[in-house]
Short mmCIF file of C-alpha atoms and ligand atoms in Angstrom, two decimals:
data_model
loop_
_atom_site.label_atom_id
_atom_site.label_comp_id
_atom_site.label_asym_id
_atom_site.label_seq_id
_atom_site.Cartn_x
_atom_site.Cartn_y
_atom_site.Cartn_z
CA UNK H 1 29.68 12.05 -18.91
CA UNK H 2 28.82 15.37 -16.95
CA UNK H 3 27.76 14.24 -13.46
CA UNK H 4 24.81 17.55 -12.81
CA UNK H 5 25.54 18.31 -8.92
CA UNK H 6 21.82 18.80 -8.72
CA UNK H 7 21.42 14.98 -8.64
CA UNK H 8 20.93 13.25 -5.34
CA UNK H 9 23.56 11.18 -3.93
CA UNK H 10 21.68 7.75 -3.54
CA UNK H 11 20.85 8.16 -7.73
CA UNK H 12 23.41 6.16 -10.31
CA UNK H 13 23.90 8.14 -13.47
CA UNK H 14 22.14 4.94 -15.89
CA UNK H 15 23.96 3.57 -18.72
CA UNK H 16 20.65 3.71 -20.56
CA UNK H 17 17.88 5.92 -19.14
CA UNK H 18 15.51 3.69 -21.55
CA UNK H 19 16.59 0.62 -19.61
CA UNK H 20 13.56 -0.61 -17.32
CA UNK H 21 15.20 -1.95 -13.73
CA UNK H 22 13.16 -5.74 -13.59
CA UNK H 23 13.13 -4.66 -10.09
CA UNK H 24 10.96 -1.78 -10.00
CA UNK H 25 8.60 -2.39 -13.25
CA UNK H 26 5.70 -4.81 -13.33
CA UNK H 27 6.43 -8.27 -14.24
CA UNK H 28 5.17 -8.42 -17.84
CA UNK H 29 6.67 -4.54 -18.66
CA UNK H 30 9.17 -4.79 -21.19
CA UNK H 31 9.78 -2.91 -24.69
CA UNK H 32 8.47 -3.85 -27.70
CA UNK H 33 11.38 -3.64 -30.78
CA UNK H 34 10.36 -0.18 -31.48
CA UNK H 35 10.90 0.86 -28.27
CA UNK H 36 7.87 1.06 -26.87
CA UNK H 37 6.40 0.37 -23.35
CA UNK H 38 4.26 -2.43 -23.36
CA UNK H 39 2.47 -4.03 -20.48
CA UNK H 40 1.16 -7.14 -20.67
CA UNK H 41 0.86 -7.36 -24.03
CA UNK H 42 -0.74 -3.60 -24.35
CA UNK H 43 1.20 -1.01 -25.69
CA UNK H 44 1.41 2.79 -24.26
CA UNK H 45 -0.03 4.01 -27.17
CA UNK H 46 -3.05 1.63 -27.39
CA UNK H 47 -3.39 2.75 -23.82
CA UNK H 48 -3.26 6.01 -24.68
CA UNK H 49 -5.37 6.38 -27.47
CA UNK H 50 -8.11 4.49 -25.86
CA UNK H 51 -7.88 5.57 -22.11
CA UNK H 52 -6.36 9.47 -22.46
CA UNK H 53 -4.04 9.99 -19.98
CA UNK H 54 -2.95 10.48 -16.71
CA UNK H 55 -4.04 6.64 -16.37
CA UNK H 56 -3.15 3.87 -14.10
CA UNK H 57 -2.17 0.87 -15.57
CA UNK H 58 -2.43 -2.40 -13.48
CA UNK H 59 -0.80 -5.60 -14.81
CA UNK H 60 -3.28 -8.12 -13.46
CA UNK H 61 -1.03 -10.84 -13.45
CA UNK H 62 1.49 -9.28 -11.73
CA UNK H 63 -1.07 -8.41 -8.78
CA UNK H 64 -2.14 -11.63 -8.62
CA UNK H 65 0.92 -13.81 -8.79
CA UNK H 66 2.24 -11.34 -5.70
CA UNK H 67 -0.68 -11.93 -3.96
CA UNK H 68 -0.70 -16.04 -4.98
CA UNK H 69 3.19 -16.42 -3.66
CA UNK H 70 2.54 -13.77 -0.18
CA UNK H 71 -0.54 -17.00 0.83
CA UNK H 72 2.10 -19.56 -0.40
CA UNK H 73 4.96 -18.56 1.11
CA UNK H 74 3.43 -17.65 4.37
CA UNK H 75 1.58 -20.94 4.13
CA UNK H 76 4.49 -22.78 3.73
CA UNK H 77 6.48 -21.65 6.46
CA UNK H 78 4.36 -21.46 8.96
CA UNK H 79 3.33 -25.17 8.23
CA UNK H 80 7.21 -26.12 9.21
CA UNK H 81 6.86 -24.77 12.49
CA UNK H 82 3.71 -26.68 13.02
CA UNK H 83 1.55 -23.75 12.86
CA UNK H 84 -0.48 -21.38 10.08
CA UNK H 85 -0.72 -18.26 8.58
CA UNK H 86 -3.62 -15.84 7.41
CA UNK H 87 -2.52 -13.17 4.86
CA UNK H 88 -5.16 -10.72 5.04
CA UNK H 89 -4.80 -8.02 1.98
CA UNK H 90 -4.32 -4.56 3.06
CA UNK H 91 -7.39 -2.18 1.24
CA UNK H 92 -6.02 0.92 2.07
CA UNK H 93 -3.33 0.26 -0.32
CA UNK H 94 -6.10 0.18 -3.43
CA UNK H 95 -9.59 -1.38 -3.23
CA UNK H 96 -12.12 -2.08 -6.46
CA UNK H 97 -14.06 -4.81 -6.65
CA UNK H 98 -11.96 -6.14 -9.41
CA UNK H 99 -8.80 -6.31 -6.90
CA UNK H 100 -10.95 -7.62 -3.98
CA UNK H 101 -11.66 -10.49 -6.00
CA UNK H 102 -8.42 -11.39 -7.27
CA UNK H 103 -7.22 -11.38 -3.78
CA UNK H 104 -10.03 -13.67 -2.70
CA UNK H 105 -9.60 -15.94 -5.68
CA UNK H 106 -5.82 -15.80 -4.72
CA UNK H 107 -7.04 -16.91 -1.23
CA UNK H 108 -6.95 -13.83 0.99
CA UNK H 109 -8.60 -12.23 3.48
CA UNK H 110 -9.41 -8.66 3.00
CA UNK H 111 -8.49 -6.07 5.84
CA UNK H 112 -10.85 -2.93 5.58
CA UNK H 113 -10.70 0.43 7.91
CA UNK H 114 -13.75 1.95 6.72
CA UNK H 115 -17.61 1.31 5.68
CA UNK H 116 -16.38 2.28 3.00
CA UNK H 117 -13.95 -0.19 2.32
CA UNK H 118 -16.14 -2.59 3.48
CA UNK H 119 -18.71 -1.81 1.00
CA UNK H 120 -16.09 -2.56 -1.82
CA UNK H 121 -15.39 -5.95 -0.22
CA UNK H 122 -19.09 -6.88 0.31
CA UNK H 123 -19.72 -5.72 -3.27
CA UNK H 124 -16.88 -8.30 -4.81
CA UNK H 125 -18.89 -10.76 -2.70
CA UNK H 126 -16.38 -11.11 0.03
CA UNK H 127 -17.54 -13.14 2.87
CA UNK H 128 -17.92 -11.27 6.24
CA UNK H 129 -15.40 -13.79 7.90
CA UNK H 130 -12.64 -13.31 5.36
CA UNK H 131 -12.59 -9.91 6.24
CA UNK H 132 -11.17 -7.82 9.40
CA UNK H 133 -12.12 -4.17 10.23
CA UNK H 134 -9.43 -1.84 11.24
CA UNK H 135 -9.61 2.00 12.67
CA UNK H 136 -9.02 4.15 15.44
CA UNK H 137 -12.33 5.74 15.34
CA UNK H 138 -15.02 3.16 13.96
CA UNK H 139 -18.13 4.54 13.92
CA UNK H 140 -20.91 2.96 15.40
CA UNK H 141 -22.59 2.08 12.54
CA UNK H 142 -19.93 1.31 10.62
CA UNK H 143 -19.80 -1.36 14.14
CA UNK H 144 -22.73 -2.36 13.65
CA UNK H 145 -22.89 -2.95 9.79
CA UNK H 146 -19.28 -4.95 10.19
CA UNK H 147 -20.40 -7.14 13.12
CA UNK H 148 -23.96 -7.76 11.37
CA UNK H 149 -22.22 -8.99 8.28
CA UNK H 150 -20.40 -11.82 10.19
CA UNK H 151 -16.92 -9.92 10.11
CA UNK H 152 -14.23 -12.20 10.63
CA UNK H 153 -12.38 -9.94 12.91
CA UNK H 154 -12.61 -6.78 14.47
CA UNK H 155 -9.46 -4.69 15.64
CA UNK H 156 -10.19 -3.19 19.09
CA UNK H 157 -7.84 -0.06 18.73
CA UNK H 158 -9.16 1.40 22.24
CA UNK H 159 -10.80 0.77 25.29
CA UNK H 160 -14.11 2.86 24.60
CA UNK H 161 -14.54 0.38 21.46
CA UNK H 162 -14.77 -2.77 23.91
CA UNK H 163 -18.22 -1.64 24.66
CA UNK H 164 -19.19 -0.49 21.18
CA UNK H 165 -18.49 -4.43 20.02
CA UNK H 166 -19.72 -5.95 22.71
CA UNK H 167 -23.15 -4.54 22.42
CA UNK H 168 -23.14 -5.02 18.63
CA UNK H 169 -22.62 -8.36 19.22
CA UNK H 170 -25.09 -8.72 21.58
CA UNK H 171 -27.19 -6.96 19.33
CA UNK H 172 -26.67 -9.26 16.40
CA UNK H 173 -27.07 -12.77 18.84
CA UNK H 174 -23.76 -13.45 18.19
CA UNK H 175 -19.94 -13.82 19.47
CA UNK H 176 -17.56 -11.30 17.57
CA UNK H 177 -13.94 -12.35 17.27
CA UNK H 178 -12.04 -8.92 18.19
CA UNK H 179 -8.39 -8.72 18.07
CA UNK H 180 -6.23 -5.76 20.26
CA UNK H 181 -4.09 -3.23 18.60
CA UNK H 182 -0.88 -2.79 20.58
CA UNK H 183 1.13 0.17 20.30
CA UNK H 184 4.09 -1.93 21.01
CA UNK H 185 6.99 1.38 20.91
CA UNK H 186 8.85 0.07 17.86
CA UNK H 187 8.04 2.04 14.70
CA UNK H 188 9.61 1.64 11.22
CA UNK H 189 10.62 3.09 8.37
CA UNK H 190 13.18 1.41 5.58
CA UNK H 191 15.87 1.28 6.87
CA UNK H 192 15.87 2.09 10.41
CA UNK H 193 13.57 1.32 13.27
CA UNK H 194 12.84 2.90 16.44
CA UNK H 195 12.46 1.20 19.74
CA UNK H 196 11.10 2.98 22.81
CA UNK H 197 9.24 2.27 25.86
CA UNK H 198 5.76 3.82 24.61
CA UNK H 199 4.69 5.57 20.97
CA UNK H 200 3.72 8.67 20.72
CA UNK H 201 0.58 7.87 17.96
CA UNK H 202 -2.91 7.41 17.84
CA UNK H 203 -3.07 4.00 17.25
CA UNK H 204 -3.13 1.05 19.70
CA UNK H 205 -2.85 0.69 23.38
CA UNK H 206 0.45 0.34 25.38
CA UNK H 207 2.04 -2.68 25.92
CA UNK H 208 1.67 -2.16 29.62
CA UNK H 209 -2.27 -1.76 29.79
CA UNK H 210 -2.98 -5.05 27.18
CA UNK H 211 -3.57 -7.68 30.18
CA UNK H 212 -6.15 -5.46 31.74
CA UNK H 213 -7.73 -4.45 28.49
CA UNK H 214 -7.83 -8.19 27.59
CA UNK H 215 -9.64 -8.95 30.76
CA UNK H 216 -12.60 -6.28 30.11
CA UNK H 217 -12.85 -7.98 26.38
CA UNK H 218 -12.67 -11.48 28.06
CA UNK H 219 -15.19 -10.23 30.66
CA UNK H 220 -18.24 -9.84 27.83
CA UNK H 221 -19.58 -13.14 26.91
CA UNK H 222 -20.82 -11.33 23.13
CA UNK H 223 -16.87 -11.03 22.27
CA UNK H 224 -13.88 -14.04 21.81
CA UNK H 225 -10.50 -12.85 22.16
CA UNK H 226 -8.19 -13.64 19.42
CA UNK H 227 -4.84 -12.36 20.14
CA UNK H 228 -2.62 -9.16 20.13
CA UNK H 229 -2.09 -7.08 17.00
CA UNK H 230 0.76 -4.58 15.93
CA UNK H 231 1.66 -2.94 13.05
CA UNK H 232 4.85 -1.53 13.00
CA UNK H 233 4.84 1.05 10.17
CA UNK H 234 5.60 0.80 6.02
CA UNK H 235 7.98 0.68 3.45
CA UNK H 236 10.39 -1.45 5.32
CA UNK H 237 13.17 -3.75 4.13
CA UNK H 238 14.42 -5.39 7.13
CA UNK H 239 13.52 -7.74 9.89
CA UNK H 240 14.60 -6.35 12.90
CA UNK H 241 11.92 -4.26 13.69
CA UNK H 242 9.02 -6.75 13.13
CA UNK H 243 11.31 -9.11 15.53
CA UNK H 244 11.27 -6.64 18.19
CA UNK H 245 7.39 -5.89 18.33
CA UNK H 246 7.22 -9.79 18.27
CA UNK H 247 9.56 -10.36 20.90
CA UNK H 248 7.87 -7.39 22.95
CA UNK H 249 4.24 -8.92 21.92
CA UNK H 250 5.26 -12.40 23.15
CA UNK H 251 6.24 -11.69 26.77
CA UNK H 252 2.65 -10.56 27.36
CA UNK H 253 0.87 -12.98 24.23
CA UNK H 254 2.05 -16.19 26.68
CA UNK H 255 0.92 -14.14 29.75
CA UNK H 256 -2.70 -13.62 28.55
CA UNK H 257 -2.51 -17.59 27.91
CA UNK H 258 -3.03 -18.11 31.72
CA UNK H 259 -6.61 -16.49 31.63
CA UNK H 260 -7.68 -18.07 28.09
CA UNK H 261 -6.78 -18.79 24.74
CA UNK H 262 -5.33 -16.39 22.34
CA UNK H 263 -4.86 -18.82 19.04
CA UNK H 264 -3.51 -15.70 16.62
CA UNK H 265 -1.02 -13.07 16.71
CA UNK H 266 -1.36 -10.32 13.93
CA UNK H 267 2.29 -8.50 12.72
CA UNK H 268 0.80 -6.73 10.46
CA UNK H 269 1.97 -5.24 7.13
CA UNK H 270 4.37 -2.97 5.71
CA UNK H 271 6.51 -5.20 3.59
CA UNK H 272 8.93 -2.78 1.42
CA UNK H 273 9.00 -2.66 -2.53
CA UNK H 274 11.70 -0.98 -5.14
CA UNK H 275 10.12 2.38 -6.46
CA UNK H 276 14.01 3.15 -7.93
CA UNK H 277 16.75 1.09 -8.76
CA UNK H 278 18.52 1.44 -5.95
CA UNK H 279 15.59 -0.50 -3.35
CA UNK H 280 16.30 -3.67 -3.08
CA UNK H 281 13.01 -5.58 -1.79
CA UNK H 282 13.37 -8.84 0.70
CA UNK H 283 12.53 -11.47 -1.26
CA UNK H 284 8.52 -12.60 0.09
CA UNK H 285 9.91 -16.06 0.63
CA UNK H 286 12.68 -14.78 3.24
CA UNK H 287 10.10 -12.51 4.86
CA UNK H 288 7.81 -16.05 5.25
CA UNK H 289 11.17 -17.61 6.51
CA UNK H 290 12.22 -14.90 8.69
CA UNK H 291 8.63 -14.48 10.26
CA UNK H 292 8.44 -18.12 11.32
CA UNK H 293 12.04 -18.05 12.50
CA UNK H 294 10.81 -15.13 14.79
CA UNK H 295 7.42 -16.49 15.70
CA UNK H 296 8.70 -20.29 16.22
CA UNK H 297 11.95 -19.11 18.02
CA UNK H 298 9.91 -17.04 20.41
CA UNK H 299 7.17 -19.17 21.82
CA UNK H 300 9.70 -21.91 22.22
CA UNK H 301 11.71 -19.58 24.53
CA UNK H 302 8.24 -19.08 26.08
CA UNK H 303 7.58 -23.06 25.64
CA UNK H 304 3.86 -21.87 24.53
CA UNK H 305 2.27 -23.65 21.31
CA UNK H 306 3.22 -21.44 18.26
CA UNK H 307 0.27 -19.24 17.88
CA UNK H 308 -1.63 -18.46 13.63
CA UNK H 309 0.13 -16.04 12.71
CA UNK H 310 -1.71 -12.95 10.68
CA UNK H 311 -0.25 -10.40 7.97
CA UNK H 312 -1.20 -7.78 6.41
CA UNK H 313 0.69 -6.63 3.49
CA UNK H 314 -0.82 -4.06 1.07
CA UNK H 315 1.44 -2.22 -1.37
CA UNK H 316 3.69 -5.53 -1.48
CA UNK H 317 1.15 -7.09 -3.36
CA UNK H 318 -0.44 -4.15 -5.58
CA UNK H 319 2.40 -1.54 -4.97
CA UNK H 320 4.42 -2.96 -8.24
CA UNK H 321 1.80 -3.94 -10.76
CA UNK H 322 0.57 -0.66 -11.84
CA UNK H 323 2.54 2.12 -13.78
CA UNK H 324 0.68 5.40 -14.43
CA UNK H 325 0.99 7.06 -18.00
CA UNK H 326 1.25 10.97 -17.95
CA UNK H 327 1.46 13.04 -21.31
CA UNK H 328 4.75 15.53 -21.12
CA UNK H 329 2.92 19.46 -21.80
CA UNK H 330 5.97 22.18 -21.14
CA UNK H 331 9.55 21.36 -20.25
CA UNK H 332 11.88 24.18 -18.46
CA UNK H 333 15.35 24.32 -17.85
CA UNK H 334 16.05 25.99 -14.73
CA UNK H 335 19.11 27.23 -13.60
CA UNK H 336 19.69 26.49 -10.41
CA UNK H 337 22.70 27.89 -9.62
CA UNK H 338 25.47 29.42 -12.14
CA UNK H 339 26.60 25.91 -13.39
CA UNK H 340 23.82 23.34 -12.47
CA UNK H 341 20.64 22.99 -15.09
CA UNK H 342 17.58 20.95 -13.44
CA UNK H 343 15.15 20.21 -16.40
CA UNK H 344 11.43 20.06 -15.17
CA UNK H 345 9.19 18.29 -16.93
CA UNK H 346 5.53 18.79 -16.53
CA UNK H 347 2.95 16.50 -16.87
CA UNK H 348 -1.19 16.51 -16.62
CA UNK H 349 -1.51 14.99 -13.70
CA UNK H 350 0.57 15.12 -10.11
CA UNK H 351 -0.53 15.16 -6.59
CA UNK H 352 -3.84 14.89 -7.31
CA UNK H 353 -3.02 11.23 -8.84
CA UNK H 354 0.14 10.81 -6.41
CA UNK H 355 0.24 12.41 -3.67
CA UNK H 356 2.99 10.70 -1.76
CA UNK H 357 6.20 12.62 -3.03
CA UNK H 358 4.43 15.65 -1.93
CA UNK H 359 2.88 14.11 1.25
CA UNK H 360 6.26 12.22 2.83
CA UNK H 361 9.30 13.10 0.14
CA UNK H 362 8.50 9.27 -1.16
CA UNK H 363 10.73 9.15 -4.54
CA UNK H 364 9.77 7.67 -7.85
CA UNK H 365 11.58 6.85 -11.32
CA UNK H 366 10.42 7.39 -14.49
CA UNK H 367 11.12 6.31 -18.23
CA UNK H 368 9.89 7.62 -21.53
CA UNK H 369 6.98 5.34 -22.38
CA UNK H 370 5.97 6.21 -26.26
CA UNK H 371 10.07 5.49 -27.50
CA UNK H 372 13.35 4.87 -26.87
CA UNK H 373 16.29 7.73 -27.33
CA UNK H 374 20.02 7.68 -27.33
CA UNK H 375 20.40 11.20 -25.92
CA UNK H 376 22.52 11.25 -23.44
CA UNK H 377 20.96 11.14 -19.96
CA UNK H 378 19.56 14.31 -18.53
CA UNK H 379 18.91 14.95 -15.05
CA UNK H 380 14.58 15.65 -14.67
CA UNK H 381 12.25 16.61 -12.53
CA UNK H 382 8.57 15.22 -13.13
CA UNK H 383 6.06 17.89 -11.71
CA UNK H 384 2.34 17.97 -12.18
CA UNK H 385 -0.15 20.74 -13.62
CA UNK H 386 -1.52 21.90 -9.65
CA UNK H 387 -1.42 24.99 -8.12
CA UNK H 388 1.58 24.07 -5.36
CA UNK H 389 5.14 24.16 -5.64
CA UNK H 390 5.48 20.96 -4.02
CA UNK H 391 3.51 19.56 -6.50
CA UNK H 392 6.17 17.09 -7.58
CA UNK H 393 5.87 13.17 -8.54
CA UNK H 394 9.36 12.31 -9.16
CA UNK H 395 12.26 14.62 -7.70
CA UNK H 396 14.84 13.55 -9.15
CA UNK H 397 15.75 10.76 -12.10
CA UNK H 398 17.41 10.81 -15.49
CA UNK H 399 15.52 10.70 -18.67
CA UNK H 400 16.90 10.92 -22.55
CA UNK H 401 18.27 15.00 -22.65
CA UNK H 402 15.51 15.33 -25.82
CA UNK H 403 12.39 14.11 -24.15
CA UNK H 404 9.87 16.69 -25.47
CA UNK H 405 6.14 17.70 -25.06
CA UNK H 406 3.99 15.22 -26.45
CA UNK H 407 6.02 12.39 -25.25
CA UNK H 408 4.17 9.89 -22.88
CA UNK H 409 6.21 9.23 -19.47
CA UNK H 410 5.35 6.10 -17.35
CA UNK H 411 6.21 5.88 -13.54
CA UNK H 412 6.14 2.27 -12.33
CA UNK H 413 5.36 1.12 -8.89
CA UNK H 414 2.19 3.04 -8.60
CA UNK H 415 -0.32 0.46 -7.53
CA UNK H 416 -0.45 1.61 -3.70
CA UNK H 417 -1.72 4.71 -1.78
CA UNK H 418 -1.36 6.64 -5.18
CA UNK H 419 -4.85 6.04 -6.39
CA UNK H 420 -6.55 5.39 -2.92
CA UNK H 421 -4.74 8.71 -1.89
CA UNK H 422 -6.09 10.83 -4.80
CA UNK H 423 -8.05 13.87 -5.14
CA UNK H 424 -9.61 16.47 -7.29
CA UNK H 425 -7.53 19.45 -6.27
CA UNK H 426 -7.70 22.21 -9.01
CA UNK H 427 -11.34 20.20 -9.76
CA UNK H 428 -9.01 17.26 -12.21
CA UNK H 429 -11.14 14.27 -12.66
CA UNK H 430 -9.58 11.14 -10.72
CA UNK H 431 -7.89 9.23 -13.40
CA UNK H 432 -9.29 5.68 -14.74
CA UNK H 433 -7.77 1.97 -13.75
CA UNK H 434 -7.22 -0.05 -16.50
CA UNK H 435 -6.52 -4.06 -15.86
CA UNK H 436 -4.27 -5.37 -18.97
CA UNK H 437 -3.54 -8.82 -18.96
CA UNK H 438 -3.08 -11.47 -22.31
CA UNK H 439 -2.45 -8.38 -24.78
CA UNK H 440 -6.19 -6.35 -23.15
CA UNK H 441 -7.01 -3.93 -21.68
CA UNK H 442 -10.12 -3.31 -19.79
CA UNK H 443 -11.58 -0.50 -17.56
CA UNK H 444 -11.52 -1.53 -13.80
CA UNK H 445 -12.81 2.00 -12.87
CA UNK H 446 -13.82 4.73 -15.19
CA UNK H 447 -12.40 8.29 -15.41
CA UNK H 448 -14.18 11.21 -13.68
CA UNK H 449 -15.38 13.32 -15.61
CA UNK H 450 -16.43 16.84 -15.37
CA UNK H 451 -20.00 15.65 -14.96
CA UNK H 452 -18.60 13.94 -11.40
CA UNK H 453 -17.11 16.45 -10.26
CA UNK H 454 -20.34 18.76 -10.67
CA UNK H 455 -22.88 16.45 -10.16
CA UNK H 456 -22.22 17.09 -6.42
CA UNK H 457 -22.57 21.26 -6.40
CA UNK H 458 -26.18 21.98 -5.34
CA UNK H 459 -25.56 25.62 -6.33
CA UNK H 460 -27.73 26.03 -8.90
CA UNK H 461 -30.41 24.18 -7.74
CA UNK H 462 -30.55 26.59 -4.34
C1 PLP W 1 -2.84 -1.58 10.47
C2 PLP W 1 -2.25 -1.66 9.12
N1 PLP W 1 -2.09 -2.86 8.54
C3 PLP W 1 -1.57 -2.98 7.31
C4 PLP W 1 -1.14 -1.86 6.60
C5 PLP W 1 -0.58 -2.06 5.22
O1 PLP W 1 0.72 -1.59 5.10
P1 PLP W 1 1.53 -1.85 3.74
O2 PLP W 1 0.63 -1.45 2.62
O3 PLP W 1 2.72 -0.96 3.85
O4 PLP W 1 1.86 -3.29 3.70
C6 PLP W 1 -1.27 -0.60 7.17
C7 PLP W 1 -0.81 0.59 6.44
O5 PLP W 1 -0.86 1.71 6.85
C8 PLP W 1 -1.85 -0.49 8.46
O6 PLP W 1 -2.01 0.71 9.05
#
């Protein structure tokens, strides 16, 4: 075995670059004895035939059972420190009325950040008090529709929005529970987290201004004052830095006690997943574990009651079920320099579909979906059909050396901020969700077509 020098450090040459890491794939992906990808009971080529590709597949099960053991876990734990938990279900990660409503069967809330968003929950008959509205700009109808719907929360993200809420409220006849985004300094990102006085982002309010900003929302009647809010950033795999915003949230959490109540305090989300073999995801019961340990541990030292504790995870619960199906058109060998070969492999979607390689470097793995092959490994680059250079979806994995055009490649771990995140650059049609669960398949949302994409162009009507 020829190690190519191209290949990134952190990337294991496989013993079998058919072999699908349990890790990283949904739960009920597996190969068939012919080799093929099947999910859920549905093979690739089923998938294919039927649905075209680039498609999303989501294993429904998989979504749901995440979602099932976030509630239970969190539930759990928080019930041995004498307190509770409310797993609200991050939107932004993907939102259809299909997944609304399997995280509402699954018994969660549903965080939007947009009327939008909103509309999607309302539409999979969400309740307004299972939901919680997010956003550093709301505007003020999007206010106004959230508090007349009976929203169970609203995220006060700045001190002009007090106002906005208040009069909605007031409005509407009734009392709006608002929560306040703290910008608590602590940001973080896998591995590492930062801690420092004040953030430099648009989100939140310093630590330093929440008691007076609590006062103005305690001081309008229209508005109740559920507790302090953070959300410390995404894709992360330890516990430190949700400690530290909790620990810096506290100190002022059990000062705002002495002029009211403040029953909740919301960590947020940003649970990590695997996208490649090498991630190694905390298990959801240890995060459940870890949170209460933090939570419990804290007001103690405080001797305060321990407070509900919120979460919102999105791509831990959706992130993992769905695998996107791309059909392989050219293949190039490049030389990159006088010994080192990188084989790109082009496929008929990209960053339209997945933006997130291309937007923050976020890597990917990938596996020949329509067969197996005992080639020896080969060192690939997956990169889409758009008009950019850094139109790439996976930098850098190994695939059998004699994949070819017409194969069908699958990259798991596609369920969040790929399809919420796409776009019709070069005027490609969005690419359908299918749901496949018990050996079928169905539609969740349909393919643009080229219909779509026109049907908004007024030119020749003007
Ligand atoms: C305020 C807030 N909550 C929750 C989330 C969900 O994060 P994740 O999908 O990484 O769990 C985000 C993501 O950006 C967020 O901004």
């Amino acid at each position: 075995m020829s190690v190519n020098p191209l290949a990134p450090s952190w990337l294991p040459h496989p013993d079998d670059a058919n072999d699908l890491a349990a890790t990283v794939w949904s739960k009920n992906a597996a190969r068939d004895a012919s080799g093929e990808l099947v999910i859920a009971g549905v093979t690739a080529s089923e998938l294919v035939e039927n649905y075209g590709t680039p498609v999303y597949v989501v294993d429904e099960a998989d979504a749901r059972s995440r979602a099932i053991a976030i509630r239970e876990s969190f539930d759990a734990a928080f019930a041995n420190v004498g307190s509770a938990a409310k797993v609200y279900y991050a939107g932004k990660a993907f939102l259809s009325i299909q997944v609304a409503r399997w995280m509402l069967d699954a018994g969660l809330n549903i965080d939007v950040c947009s009327g939008g968003e909103l509309a999607v929950a309302l539409a999979a008959g969400a309740e307004g008090s299972r939901l919680g509205f997010h956003g550093n700009n709301k505007s003020l109808d999007e206010i106004d529709r959230a508090v007349g719907v009976g929203i169970g929360a609203i995220v006060i993200d700045s001190v002009i929005e007090i106002e906005r809420v208040a009069d909605a409220a007031r409005r509407h006849g009734v009392v709006q529970p608002v929560r306040l985004r703290i910008n608590s300094g602590v940001h973080a990102s896998t591995h590492e987290y930062l801690a420092t006085a004040r953030e430099d982002q648009k989100f939140g309010i310093p630590l330093v201004d929440a008691a007076d900003v609590v006062a103005q929302i305690r001081s309008h009647e229209s508005l109740s004052f559920l507790g302090l809010h953070s959300h410390i950033g995404s894709q992360i795999f330890e516990s430190e830095g949700f400690a530290e915003a909790a620990r810096r949230l506290f100190a002022v959490h059990a000062e705002l006690l002495a002029g009211g109540p403040v029953p909740e305090l919301n960590l947020g989300g940003g649970f990590g997943i695997a996208y490649t073999s090498v991630d190694q995801a905390l298990p959801v019961e240890e995060i459940a574990t870890r949170f209460a340990e933090i939570v419990s541990s804290g007001a103690a030292a405080l001797g305060i009651p321990v407070p509900v504790v919120a979460i919102e995870p999105g791509r831990a619960i959706i992130g993992p079920s769905t695998t996107t199906l791309y059909t392989v058109g050219t293949i190039k060998d490049v030389l990159v320099d006088s010994e080192a070969v990188r084989k790109y492999v082009s496929i008929d979607g990209g960053m339209s579909d997945n933006v997130r390689p291309a937007l923050y470097g976020a890597d990917y793995s990938v596996r020949i979906a329509n067969r197996t092959s005992s080639a020896d490994a080969a060192l690939v680059r997956i990169a889409g059909k758009h008009c950019e250079s850094g139109d790439i979806v996976v930098h850098a994995d190994y695939l059998p050396g004699d994949v070819t055009p017409g194969d069908v490649v699958a990259i798991p771990a596609t369920g969040a901020y790929c399809w919420s995140l796409a776009s019709n650059y070069n005027y490609l049609g969005r690419p359908p969700v299918i749901a496949v669960r018990d050996g079928a398949a169905r539609v969740i949302v349909r393919r643009e077509t080229e219909a779509d994409l026109l049907g908004r162009d007024t030119g020749l009507e003007s």
